[in-house]
Coordinates of N, CA and C in Angstrom, one line a residue:
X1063 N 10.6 -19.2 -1.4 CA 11.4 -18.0 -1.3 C 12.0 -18.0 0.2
X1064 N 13.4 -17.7 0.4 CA 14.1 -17.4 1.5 C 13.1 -16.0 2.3
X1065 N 12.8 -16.8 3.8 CA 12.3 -15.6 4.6 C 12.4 -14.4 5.0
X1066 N 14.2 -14.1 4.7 CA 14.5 -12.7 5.1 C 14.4 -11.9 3.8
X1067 N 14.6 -12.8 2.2 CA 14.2 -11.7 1.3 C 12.7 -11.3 1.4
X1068 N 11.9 -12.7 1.5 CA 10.4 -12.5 1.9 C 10.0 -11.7 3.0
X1069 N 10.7 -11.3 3.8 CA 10.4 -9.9 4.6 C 10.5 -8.7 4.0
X1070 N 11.6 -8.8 3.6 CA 12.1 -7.4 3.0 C 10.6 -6.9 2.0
X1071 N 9.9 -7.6 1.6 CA 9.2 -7.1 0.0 C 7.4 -7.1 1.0
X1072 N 7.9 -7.0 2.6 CA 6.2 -7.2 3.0 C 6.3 -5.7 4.0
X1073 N 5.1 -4.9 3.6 CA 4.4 -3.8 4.2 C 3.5 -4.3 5.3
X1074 N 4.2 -4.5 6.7 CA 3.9 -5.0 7.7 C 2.4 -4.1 8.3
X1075 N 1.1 -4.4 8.2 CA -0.1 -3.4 8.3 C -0.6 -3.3 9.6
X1076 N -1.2 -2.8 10.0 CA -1.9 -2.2 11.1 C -2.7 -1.0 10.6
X1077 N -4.1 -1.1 10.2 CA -4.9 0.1 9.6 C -6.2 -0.1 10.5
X1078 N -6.5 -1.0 11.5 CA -7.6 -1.2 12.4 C -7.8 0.1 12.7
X1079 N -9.1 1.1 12.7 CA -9.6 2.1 13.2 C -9.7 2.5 14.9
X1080 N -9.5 1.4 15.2 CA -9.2 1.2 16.9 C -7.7 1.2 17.5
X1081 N -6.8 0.8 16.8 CA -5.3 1.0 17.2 C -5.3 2.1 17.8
X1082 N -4.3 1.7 18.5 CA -4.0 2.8 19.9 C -2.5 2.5 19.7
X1083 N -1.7 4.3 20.2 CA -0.2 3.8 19.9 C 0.4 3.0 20.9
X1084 N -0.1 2.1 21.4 CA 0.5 0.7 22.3 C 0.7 0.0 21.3
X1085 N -0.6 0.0 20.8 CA -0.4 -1.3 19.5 C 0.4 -1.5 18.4
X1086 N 0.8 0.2 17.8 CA 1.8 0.8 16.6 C 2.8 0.3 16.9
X1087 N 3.0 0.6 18.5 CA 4.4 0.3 19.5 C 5.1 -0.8 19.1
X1088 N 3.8 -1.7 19.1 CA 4.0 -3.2 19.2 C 4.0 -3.9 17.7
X1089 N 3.4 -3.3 16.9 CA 3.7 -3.4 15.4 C 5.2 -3.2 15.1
X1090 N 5.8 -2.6 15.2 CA 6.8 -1.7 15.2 C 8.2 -3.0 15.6
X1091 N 7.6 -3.3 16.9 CA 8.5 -4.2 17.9 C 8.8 -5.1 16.9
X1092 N 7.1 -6.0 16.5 CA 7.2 -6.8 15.3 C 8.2 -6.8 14.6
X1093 N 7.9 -6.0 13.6 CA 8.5 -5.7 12.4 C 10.0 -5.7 12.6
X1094 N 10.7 -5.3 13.4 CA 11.9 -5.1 13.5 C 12.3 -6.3 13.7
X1095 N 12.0 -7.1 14.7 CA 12.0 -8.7 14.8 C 12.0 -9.4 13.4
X1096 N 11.3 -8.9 12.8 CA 10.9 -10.2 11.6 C 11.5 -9.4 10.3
X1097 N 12.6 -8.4 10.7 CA 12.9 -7.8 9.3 C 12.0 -7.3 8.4
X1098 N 11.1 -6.9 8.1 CA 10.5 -6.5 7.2 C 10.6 -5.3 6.5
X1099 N 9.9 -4.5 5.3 CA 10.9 -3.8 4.1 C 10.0 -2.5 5.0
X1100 N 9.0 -2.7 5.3 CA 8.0 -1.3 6.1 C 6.9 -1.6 6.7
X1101 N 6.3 -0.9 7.8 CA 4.9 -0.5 8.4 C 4.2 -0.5 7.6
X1102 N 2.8 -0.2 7.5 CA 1.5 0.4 6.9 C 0.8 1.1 8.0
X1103 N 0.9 1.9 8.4 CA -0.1 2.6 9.1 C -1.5 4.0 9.4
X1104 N -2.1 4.4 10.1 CA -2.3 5.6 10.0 C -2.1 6.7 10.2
X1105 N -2.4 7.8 9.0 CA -1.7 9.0 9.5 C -1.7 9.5 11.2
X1106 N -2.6 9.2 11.5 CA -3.2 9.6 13.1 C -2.2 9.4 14.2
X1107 N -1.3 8.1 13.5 CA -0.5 7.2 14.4 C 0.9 7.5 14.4
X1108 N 1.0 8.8 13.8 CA 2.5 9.6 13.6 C 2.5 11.1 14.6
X1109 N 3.8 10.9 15.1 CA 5.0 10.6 14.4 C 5.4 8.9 15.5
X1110 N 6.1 8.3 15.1 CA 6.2 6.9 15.5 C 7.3 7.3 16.9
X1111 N 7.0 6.4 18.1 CA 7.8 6.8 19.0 C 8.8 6.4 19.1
X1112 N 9.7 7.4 19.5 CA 11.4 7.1 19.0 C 11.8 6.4 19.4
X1113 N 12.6 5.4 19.1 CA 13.6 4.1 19.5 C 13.2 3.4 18.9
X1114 N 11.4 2.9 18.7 CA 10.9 1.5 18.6 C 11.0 1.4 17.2
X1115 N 11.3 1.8 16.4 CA 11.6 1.3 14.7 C 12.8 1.8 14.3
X1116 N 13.6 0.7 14.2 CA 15.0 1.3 13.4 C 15.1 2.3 11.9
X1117 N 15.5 3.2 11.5 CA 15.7 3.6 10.1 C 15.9 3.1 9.0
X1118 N 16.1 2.0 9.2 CA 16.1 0.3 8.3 C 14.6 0.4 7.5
X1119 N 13.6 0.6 8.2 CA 12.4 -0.3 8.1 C 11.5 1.0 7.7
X1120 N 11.0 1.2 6.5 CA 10.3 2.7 6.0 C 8.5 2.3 6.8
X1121 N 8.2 4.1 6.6 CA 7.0 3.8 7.4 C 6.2 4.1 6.4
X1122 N 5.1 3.4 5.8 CA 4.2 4.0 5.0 C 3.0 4.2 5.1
X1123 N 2.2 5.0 5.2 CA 0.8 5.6 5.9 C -0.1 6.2 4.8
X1124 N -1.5 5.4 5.0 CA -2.3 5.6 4.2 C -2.7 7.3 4.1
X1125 N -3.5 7.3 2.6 CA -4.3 8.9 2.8 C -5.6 8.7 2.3
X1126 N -6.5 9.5 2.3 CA -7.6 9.0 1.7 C -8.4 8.0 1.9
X1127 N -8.0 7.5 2.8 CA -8.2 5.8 3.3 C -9.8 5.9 4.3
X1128 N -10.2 5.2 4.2 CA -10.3 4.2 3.4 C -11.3 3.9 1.8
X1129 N -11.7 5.4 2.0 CA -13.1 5.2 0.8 C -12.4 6.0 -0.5
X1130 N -11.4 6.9 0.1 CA -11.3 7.7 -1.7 C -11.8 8.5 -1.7
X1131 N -12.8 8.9 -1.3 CA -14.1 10.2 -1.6 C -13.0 11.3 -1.1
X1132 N -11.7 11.9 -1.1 CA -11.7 12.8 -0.2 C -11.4 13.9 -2.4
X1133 N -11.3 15.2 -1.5 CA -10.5 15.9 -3.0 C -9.0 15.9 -3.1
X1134 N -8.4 16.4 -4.2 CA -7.1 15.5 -4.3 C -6.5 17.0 -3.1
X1135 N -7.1 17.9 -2.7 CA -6.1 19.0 -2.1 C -6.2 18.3 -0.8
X1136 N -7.4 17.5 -0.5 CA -7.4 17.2 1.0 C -6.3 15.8 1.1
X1137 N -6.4 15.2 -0.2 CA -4.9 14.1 0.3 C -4.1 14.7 -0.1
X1138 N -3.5 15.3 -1.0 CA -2.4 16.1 -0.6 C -1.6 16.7 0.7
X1139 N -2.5 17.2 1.2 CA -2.3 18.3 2.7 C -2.2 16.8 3.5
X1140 N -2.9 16.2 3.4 CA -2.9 14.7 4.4 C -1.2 14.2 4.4
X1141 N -0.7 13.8 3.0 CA 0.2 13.4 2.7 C 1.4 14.2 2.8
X1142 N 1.6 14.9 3.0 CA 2.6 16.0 3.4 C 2.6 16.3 4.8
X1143 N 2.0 16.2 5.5 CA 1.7 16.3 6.9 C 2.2 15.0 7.3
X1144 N 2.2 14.0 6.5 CA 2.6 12.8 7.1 C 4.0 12.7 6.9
X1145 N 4.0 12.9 5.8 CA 5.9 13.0 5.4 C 6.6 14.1 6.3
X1146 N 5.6 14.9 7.0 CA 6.6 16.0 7.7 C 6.5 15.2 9.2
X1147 N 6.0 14.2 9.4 CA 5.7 13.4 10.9 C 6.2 12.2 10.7
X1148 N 7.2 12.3 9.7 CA 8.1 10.8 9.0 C 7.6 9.4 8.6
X1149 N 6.8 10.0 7.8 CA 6.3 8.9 6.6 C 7.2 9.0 5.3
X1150 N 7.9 7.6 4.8 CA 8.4 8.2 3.7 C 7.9 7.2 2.5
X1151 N 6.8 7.1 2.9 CA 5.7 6.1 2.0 C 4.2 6.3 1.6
X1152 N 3.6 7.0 0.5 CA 1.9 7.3 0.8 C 1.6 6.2 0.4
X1153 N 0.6 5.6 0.8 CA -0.3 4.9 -0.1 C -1.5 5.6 0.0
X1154 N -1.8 5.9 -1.2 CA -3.1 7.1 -1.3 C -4.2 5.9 -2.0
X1155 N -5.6 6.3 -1.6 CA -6.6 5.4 -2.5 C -6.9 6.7 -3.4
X1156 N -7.3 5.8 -4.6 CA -7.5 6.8 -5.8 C -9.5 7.1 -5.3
X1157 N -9.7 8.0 -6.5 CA -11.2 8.4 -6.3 C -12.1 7.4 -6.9
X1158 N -12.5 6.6 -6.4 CA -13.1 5.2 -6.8 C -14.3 5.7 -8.1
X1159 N -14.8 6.7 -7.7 CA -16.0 7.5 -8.4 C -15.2 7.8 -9.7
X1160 N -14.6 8.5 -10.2 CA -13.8 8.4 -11.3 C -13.3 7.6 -11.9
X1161 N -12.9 6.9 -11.4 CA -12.5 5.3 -12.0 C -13.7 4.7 -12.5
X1162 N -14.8 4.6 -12.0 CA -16.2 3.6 -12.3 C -16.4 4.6 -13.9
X1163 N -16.6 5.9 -13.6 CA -16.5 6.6 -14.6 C -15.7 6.8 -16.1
X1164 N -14.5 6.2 -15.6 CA -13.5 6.2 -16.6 C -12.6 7.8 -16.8
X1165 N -13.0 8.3 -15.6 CA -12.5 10.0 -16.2 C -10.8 10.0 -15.8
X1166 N -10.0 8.7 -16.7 CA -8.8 9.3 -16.8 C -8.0 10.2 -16.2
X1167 N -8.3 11.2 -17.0 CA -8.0 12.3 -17.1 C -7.5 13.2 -15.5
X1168 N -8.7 12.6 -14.7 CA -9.2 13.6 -13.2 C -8.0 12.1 -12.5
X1169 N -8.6 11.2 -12.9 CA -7.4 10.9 -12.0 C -5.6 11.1 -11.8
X1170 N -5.3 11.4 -13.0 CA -3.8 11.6 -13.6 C -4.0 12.4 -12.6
X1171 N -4.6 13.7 -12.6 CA -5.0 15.0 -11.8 C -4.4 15.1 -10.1
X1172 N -5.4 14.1 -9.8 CA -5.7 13.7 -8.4 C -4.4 13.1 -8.2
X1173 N -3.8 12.4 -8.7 CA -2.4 11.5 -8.5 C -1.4 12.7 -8.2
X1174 N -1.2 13.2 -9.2 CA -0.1 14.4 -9.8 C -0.3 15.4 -8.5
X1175 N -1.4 15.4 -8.2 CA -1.5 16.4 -7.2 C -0.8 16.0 -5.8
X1176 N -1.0 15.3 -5.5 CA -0.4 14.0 -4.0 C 0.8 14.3 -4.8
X1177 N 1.3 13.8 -5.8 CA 3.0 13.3 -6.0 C 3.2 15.0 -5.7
X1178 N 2.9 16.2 -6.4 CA 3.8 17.4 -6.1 C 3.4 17.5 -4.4
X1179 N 3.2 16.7 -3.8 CA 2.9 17.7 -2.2 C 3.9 17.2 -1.4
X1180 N 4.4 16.1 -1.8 CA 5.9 15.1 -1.2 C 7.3 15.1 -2.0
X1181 N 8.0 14.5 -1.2 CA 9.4 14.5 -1.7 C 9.4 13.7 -3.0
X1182 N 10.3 13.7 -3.7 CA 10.3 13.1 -5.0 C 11.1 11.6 -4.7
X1183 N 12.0 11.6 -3.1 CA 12.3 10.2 -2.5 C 11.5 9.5 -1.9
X1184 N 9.9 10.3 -1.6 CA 9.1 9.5 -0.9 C 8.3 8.3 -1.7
X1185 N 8.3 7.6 -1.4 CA 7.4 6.4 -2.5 C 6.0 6.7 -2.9
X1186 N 5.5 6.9 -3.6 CA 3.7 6.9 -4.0 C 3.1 6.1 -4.4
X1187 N 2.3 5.1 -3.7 CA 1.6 4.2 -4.4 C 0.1 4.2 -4.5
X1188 N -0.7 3.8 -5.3 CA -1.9 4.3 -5.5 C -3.0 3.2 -5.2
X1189 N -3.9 2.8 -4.5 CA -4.6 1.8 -3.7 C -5.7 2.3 -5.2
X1190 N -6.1 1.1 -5.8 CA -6.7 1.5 -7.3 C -8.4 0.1 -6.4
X1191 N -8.3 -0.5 -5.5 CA -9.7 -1.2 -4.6 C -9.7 -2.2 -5.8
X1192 N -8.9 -3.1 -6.3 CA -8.8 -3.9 -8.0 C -10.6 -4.4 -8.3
X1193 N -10.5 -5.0 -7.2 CA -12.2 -6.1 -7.0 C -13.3 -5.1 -7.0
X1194 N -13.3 -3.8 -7.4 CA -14.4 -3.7 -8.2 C -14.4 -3.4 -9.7
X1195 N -13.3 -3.8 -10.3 CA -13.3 -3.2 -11.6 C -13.0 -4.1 -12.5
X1196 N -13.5 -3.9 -13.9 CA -13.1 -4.9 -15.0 C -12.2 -4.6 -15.6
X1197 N -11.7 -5.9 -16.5 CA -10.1 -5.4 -16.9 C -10.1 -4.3 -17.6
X1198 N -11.0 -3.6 -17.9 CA -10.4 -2.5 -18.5 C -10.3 -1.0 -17.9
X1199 N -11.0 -1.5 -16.7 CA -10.6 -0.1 -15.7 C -9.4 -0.4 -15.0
X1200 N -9.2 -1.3 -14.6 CA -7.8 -1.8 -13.8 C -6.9 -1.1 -15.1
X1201 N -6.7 -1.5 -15.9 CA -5.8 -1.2 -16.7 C -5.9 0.2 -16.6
X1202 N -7.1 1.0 -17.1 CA -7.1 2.4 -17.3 C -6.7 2.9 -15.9
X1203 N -6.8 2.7 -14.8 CA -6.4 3.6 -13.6 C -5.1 3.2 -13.4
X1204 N -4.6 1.5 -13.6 CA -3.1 1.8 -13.3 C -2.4 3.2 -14.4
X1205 N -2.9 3.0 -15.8 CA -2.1 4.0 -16.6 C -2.2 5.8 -16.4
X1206 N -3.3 5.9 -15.6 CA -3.7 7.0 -15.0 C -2.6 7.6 -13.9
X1207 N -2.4 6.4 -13.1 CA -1.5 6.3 -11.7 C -0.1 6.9 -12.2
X1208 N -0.1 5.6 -13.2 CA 1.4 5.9 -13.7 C 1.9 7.2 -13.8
X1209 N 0.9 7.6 -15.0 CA 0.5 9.1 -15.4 C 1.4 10.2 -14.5
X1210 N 0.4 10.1 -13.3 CA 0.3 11.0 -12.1 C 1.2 10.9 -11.5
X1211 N 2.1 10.4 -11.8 CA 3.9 10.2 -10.6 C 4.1 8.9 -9.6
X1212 N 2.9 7.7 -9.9 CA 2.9 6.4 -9.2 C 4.2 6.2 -9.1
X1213 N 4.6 5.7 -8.3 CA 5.8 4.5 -8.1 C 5.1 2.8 -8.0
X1214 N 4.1 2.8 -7.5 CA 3.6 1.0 -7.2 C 2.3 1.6 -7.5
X1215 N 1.5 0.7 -8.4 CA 0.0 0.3 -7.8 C -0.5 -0.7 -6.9
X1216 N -1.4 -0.1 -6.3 CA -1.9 -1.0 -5.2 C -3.0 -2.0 -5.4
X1217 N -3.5 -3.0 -5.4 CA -4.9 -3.7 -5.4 C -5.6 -2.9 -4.4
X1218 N -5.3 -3.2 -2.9 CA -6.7 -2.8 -2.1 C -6.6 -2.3 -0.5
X1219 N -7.7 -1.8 -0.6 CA -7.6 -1.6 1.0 C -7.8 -2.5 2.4
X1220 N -8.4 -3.6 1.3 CA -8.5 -4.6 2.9 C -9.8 -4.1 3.8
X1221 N -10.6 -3.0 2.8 CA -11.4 -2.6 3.9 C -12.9 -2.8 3.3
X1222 N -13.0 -2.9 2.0 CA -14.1 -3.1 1.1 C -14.7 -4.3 1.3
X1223 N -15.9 -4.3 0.7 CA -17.2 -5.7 0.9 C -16.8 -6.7 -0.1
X1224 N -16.1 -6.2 -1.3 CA -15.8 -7.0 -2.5 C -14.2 -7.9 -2.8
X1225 N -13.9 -7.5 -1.1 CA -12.4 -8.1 -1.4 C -11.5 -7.3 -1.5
X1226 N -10.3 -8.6 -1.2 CA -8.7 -7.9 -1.8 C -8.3 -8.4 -2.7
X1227 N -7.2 -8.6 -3.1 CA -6.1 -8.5 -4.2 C -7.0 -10.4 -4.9
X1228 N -6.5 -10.2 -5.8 CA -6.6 -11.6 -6.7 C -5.7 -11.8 -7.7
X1229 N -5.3 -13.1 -7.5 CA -4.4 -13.4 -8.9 C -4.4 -12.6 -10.1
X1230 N -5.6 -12.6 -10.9 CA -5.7 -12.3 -12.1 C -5.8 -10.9 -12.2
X1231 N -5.7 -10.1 -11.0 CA -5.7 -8.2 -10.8 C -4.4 -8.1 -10.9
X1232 N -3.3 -8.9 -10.0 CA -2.7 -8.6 -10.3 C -1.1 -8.7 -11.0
X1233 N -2.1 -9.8 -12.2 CA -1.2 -9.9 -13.6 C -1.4 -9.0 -14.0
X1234 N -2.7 -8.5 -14.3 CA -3.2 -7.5 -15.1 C -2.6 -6.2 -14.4
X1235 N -2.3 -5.6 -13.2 CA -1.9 -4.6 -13.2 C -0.6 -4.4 -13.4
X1236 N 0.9 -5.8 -13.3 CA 1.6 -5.7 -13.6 C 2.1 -6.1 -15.4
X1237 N 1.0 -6.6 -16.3 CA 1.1 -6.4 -17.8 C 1.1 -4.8 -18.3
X1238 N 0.3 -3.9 -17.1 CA -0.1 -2.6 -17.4 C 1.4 -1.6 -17.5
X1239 N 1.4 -2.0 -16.0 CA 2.7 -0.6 -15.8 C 3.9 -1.4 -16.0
X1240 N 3.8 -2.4 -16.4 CA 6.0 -3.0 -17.3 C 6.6 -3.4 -15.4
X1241 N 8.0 -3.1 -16.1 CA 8.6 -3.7 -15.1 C 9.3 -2.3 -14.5
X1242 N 8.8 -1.0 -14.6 CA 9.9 -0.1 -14.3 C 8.8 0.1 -12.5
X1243 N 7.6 0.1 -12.8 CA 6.4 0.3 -11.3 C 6.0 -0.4 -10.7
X1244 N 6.3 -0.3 -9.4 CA 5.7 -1.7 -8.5 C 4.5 -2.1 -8.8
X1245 N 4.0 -3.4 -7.9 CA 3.0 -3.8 -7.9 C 2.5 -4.0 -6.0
X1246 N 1.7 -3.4 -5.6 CA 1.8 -4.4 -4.0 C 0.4 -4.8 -4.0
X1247 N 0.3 -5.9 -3.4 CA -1.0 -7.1 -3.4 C -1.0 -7.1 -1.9
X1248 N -2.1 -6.6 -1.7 CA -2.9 -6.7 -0.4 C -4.2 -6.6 -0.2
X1249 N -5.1 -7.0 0.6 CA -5.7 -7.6 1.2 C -6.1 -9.1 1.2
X1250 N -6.1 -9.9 2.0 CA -6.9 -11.5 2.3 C -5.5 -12.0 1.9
X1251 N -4.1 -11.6 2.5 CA -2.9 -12.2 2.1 C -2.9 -13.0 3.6
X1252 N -2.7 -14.2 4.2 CA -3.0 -14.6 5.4 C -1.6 -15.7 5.3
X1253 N -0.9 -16.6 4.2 CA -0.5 -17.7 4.3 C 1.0 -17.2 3.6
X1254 N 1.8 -17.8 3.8 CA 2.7 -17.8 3.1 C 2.8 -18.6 1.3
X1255 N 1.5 -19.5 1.4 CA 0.9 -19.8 -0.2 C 0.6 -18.4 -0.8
X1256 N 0.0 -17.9 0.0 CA -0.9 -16.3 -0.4 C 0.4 -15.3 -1.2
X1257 N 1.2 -15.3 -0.6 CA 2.0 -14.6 -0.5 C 3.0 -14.2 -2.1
X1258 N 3.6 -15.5 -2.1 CA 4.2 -16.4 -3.1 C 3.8 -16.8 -4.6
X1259 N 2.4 -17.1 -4.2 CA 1.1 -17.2 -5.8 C 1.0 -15.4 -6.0
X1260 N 0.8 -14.4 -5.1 CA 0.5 -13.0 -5.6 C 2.3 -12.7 -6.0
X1261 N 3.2 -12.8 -5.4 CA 4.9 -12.4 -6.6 C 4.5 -13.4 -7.6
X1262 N 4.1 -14.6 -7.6 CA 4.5 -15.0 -8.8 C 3.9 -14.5 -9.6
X1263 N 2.4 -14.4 -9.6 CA 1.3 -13.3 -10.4 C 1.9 -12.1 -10.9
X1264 N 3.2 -11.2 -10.0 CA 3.7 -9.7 -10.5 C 3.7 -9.2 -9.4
X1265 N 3.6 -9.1 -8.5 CA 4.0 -8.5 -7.3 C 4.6 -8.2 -6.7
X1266 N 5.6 -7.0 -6.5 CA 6.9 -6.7 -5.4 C 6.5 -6.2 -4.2
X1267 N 5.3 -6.0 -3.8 CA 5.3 -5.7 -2.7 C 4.2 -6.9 -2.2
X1268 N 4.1 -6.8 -0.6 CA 2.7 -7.5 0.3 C 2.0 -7.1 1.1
X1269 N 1.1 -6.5 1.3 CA 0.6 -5.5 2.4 C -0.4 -6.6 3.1
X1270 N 0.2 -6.9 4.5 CA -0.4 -8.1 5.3 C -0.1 -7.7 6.8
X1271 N -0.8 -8.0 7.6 CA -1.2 -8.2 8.8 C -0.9 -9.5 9.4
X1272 N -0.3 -10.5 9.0 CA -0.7 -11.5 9.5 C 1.1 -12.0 9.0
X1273 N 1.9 -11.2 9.1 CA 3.1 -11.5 8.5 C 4.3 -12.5 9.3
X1274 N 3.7 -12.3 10.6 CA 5.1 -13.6 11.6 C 4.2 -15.2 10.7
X1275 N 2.8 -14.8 10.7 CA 2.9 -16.3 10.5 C 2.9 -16.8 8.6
X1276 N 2.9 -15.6 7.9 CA 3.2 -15.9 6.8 C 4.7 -16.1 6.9
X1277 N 5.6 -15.5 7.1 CA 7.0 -15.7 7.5 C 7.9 -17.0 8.2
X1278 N 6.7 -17.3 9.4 CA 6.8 -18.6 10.2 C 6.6 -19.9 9.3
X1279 N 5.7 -19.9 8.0 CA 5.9 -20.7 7.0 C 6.9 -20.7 6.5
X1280 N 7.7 -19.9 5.7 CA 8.6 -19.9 5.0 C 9.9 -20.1 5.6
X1281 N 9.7 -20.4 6.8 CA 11.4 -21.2 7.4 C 11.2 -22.3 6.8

């Protein structure tokens, strides 16, 4: 794949709990350099300081991050606060506890709740942690997601014991929600192989950290 469409489709990350806004700064600097389609950052790390990111390049900032455990009013209020500090992207993690569960239902809930607390232009994607679940909860939480006003499902947070994204998560999440709902594949995306095997699996988006040198391949 050509490197500048291969930017466009990568969510340039920075979610280290230690980032300081030098480093956002410098994420930012990145990104604009290397074209890419958005940031990944944290709410904490808004509002982004002016000049260093063109309006080109969307900012999208986690909620709930990184465990899930929060209630859906507390990422709601998270995600709206961030959209009012110019985020025009959530990635929310779903309530992992409900999922193991299977309670459907609470998740549509929890989704639907985040989607009314933002603009209907802002993106919503739903961090579903793929690598704990068997295919039939992957399936059941993407359709929960969907449910709930998803725009993309997500694999992962990059922050869990059990991994990120894997091939076979995310065929399976893109057999789930069709071709109208993203897919983004993140965590342990390091190579521009990585990159390439997760779109050809179903994936429109890439949530990576390590994107000059996935990009620096693909010249």
């Amino acid at each position: 794949m050509e490197a500048r469409k291969l930017a466009q489709m990568i969510d340039h990350t920075l979610l280290a709990p230690e980032a300081t806004v030098v480093d956002i700064e410098r994420l930012c600097i990145e990104a604009t350099e290397l074209q890419v389609g958005a940031i990944c950052i944290s709410p904490s790390m808004l509002p982004i300081t002016k000049g260093v990111l063109p309006s080109s390049i969307n900012v999208a900032v986690v909620v709930g991050f990184p465990s899930g455990a929060h209630s859906p009013e507390t990422k709601a209020a998270e995600a709206r606060q961030a959209c009012k500090s110019g985020a025009n992207e959530i990635d929310m993690v779903v309530n992992l506890a409900l999922v193991g569960i299977g309670d459907w239902k609470a998740v549509t809930i929890e989704v639907a709740t985040v989607r009314a607390a933002i603009s209907a232009n802002v993106i919503l994607k739903v961090i579903i942690e793929s690598a704990l679940w068997s295919d039939q909860q992957i399936a059941g939480v993407c359709t929960a997601a969907v449910l709930g006003g998803a725009d993309f499902v997500k694999t992962s947070t990059g922050f869990h014991k059990l991994g990120g994204a894997s091939h076979a998560a995310v065929r399976l999440m893109r057999k789930t929600v069709g071709d109208s709902i993203g897919v983004k594949a993140s965590g342990g995306i390091r190579t521009y192989a990585d990159a390439i095997a997760m779109i050809e699996s179903g994936a429109n988006r890439i949530g990576a950290s390590a994107s000059r040198a996935i990009l620096a391949e693909a010249q």
